[in-house]
Coordinates of C-alpha atoms in Angstrom, one line a residue:
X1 CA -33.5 1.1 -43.4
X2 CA -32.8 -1.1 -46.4
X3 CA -33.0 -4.9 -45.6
X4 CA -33.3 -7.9 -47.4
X5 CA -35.5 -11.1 -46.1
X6 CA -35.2 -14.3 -47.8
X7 CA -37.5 -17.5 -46.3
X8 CA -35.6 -20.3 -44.6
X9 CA -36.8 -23.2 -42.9
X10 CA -38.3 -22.8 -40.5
X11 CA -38.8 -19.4 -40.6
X12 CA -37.8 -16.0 -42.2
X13 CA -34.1 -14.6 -42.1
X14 CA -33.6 -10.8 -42.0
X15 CA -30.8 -9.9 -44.0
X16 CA -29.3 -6.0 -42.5
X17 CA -26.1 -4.0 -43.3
X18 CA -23.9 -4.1 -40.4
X19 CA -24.1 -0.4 -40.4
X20 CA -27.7 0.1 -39.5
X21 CA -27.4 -1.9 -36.4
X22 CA -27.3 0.1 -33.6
X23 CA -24.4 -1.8 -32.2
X24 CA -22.4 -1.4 -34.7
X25 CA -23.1 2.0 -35.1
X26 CA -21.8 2.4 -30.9
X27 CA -18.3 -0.3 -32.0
X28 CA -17.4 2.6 -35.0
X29 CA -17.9 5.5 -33.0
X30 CA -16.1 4.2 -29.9
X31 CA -13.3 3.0 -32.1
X32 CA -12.8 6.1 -33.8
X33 CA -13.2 8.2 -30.2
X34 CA -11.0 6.1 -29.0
X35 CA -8.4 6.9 -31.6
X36 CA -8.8 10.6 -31.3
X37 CA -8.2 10.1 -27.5
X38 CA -4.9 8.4 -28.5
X39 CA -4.1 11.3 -30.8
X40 CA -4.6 14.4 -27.7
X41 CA -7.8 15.4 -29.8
X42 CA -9.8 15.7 -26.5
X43 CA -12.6 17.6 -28.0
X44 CA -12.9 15.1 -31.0
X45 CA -13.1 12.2 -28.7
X46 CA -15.4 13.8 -25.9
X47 CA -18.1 14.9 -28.6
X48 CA -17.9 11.5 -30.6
X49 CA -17.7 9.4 -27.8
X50 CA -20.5 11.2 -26.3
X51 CA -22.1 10.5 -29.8
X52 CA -21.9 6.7 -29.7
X53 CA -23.2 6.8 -25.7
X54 CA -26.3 9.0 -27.2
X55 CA -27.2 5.9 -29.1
X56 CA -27.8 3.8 -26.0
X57 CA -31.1 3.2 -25.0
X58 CA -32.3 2.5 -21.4
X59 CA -29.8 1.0 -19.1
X60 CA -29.4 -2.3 -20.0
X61 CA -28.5 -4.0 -23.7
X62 CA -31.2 -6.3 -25.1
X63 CA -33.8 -6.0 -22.4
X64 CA -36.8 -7.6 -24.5
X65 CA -34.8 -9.9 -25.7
X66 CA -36.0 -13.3 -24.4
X67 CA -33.0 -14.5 -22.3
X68 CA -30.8 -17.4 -23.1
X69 CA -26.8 -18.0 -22.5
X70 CA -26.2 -16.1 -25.9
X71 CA -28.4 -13.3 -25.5
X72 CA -27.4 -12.7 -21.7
X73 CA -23.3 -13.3 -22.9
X74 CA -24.3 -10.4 -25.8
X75 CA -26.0 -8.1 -23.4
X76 CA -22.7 -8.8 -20.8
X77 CA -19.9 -7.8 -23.5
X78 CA -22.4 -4.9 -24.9
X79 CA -22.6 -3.6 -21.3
X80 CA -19.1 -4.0 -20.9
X81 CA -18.2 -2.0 -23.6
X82 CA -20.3 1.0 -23.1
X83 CA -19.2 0.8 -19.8
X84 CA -15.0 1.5 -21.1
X85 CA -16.7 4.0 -23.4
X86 CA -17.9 5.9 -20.7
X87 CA -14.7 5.8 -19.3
X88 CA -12.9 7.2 -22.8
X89 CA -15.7 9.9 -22.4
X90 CA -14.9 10.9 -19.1
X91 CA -10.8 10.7 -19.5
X92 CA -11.6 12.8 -22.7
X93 CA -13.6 15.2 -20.6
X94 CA -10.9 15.5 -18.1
X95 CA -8.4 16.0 -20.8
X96 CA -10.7 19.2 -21.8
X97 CA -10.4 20.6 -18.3
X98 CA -14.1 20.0 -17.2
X99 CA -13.1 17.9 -14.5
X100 CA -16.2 19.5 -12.1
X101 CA -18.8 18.5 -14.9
X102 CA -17.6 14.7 -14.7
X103 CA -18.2 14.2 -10.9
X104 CA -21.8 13.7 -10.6
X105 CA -21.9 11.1 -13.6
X106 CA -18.6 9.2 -12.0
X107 CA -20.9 9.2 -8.7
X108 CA -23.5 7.6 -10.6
X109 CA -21.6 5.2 -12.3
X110 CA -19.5 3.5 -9.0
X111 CA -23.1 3.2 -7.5
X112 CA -23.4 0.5 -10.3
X113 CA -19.8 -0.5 -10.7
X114 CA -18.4 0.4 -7.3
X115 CA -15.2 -2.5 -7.8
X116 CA -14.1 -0.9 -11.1
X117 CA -10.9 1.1 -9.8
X118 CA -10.6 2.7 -12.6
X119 CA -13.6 4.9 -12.2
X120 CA -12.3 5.1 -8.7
X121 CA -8.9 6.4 -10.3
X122 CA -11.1 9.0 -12.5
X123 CA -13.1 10.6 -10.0
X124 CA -10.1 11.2 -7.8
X125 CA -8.4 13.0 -10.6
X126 CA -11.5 15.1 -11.3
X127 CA -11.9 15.9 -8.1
X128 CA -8.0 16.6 -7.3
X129 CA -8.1 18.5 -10.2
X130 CA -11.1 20.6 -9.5
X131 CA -9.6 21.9 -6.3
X132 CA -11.5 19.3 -4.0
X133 CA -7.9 17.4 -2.2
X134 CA -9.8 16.6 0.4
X135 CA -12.8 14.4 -1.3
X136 CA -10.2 13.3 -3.6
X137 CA -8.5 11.6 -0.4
X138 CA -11.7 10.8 1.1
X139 CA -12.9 9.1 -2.4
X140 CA -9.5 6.6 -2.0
X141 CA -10.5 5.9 1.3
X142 CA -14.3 4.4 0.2
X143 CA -12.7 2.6 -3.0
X144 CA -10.4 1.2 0.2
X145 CA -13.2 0.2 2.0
X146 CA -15.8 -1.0 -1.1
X147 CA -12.5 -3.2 -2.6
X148 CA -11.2 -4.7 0.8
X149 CA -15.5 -5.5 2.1
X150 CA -16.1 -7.2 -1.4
X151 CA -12.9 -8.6 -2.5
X152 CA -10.6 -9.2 0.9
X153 CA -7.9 -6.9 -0.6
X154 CA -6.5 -3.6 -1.5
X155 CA -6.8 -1.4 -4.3
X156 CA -4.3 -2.2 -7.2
X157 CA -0.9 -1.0 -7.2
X158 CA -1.9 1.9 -10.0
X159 CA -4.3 3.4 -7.3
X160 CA -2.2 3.4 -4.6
X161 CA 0.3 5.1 -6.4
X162 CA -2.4 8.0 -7.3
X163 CA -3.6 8.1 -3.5
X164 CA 0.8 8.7 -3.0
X165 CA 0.9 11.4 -5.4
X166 CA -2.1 13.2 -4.4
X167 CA -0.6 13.1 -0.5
X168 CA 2.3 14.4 -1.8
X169 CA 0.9 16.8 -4.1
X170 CA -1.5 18.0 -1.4
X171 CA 1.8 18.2 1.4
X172 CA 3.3 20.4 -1.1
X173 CA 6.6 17.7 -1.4
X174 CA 5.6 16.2 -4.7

């Protein structure tokens, strides 16, 4: 890629287009899956969200990156972020009915994250929605558990209210 490099004390500065970072690259494509997301596009956001994950290389940002607070406060926000794109991804997938084909990856994901209720929140709708009430319920019941063990407390409010409606639902009085 085109690149400039000018000499500076005490070294060399590389000079890059913001668009042929890699980053950068993942921050457009989110933002713009994102938007289609907001818009109902489903497909749109699913394939370009999907996109800017593809660009993501091993499982953690800047790993030969000699460590400092900078470098480990980039790789935390980087992380971060792919992490709420994966989430776009998967509500977009869910908004395209293949609410089977997310299950497995939101599996994979709580092992790593297991206090993010929102992935909690997204695997229960998949699997509600996939005709699997009862591991939807039984899902609720582990975030429970992980939450209360880790943190001393109970899931939010919004995840409650999911577990209500999916009781209900399930009942047949919703």
């Amino acid at each position: 890629f085109p690149y400039t490099t000018l000499f500076r004390s005490p070294g060399y500065q590389l000079l890059v287009d913001p668009g042929d970072i890699d980053a950068s690259q993942f921050a457009q494509l989110a933002r713009d899956g994102r938007r289609a997301l907001s818009t109902g596009d489903f497909e749109q956001a699913s394939a370009v969200l999907g996109e800017a994950l593809g660009l993501w290389q091993g499982s953690r940002a800047l790993p030969d990156v000699p460590p400092s607070a900078l470098v480990s406060a980039e790789a935390s926000r980087l992380e971060e972020f792919r992490v709420e794109t994966f989430q776009l991804r998967i509500q977009a997938d869910l908004g395209c009915g293949r609410h089977a084909q997310v299950v497995g990856e939101l599996h994979r994901l709580l092992a790593d994250y297991p206090l993010r209720e929102e992935l909690w929140a997204l695997l229960m709708r998949a699997l509600f929605t996939s005709g699997r009430q009862a591991e939807a319920l039984e899902a609720y019941a582990q975030a429970r558990e992980v939450i209360a063990d880790e943190l001393g407390v109970d899931p939010s409010a919004e995840l409650q209210q999911l577990y209500q409606r999916m009781l209900q639902a399930d009942s047949g009085t919703a």
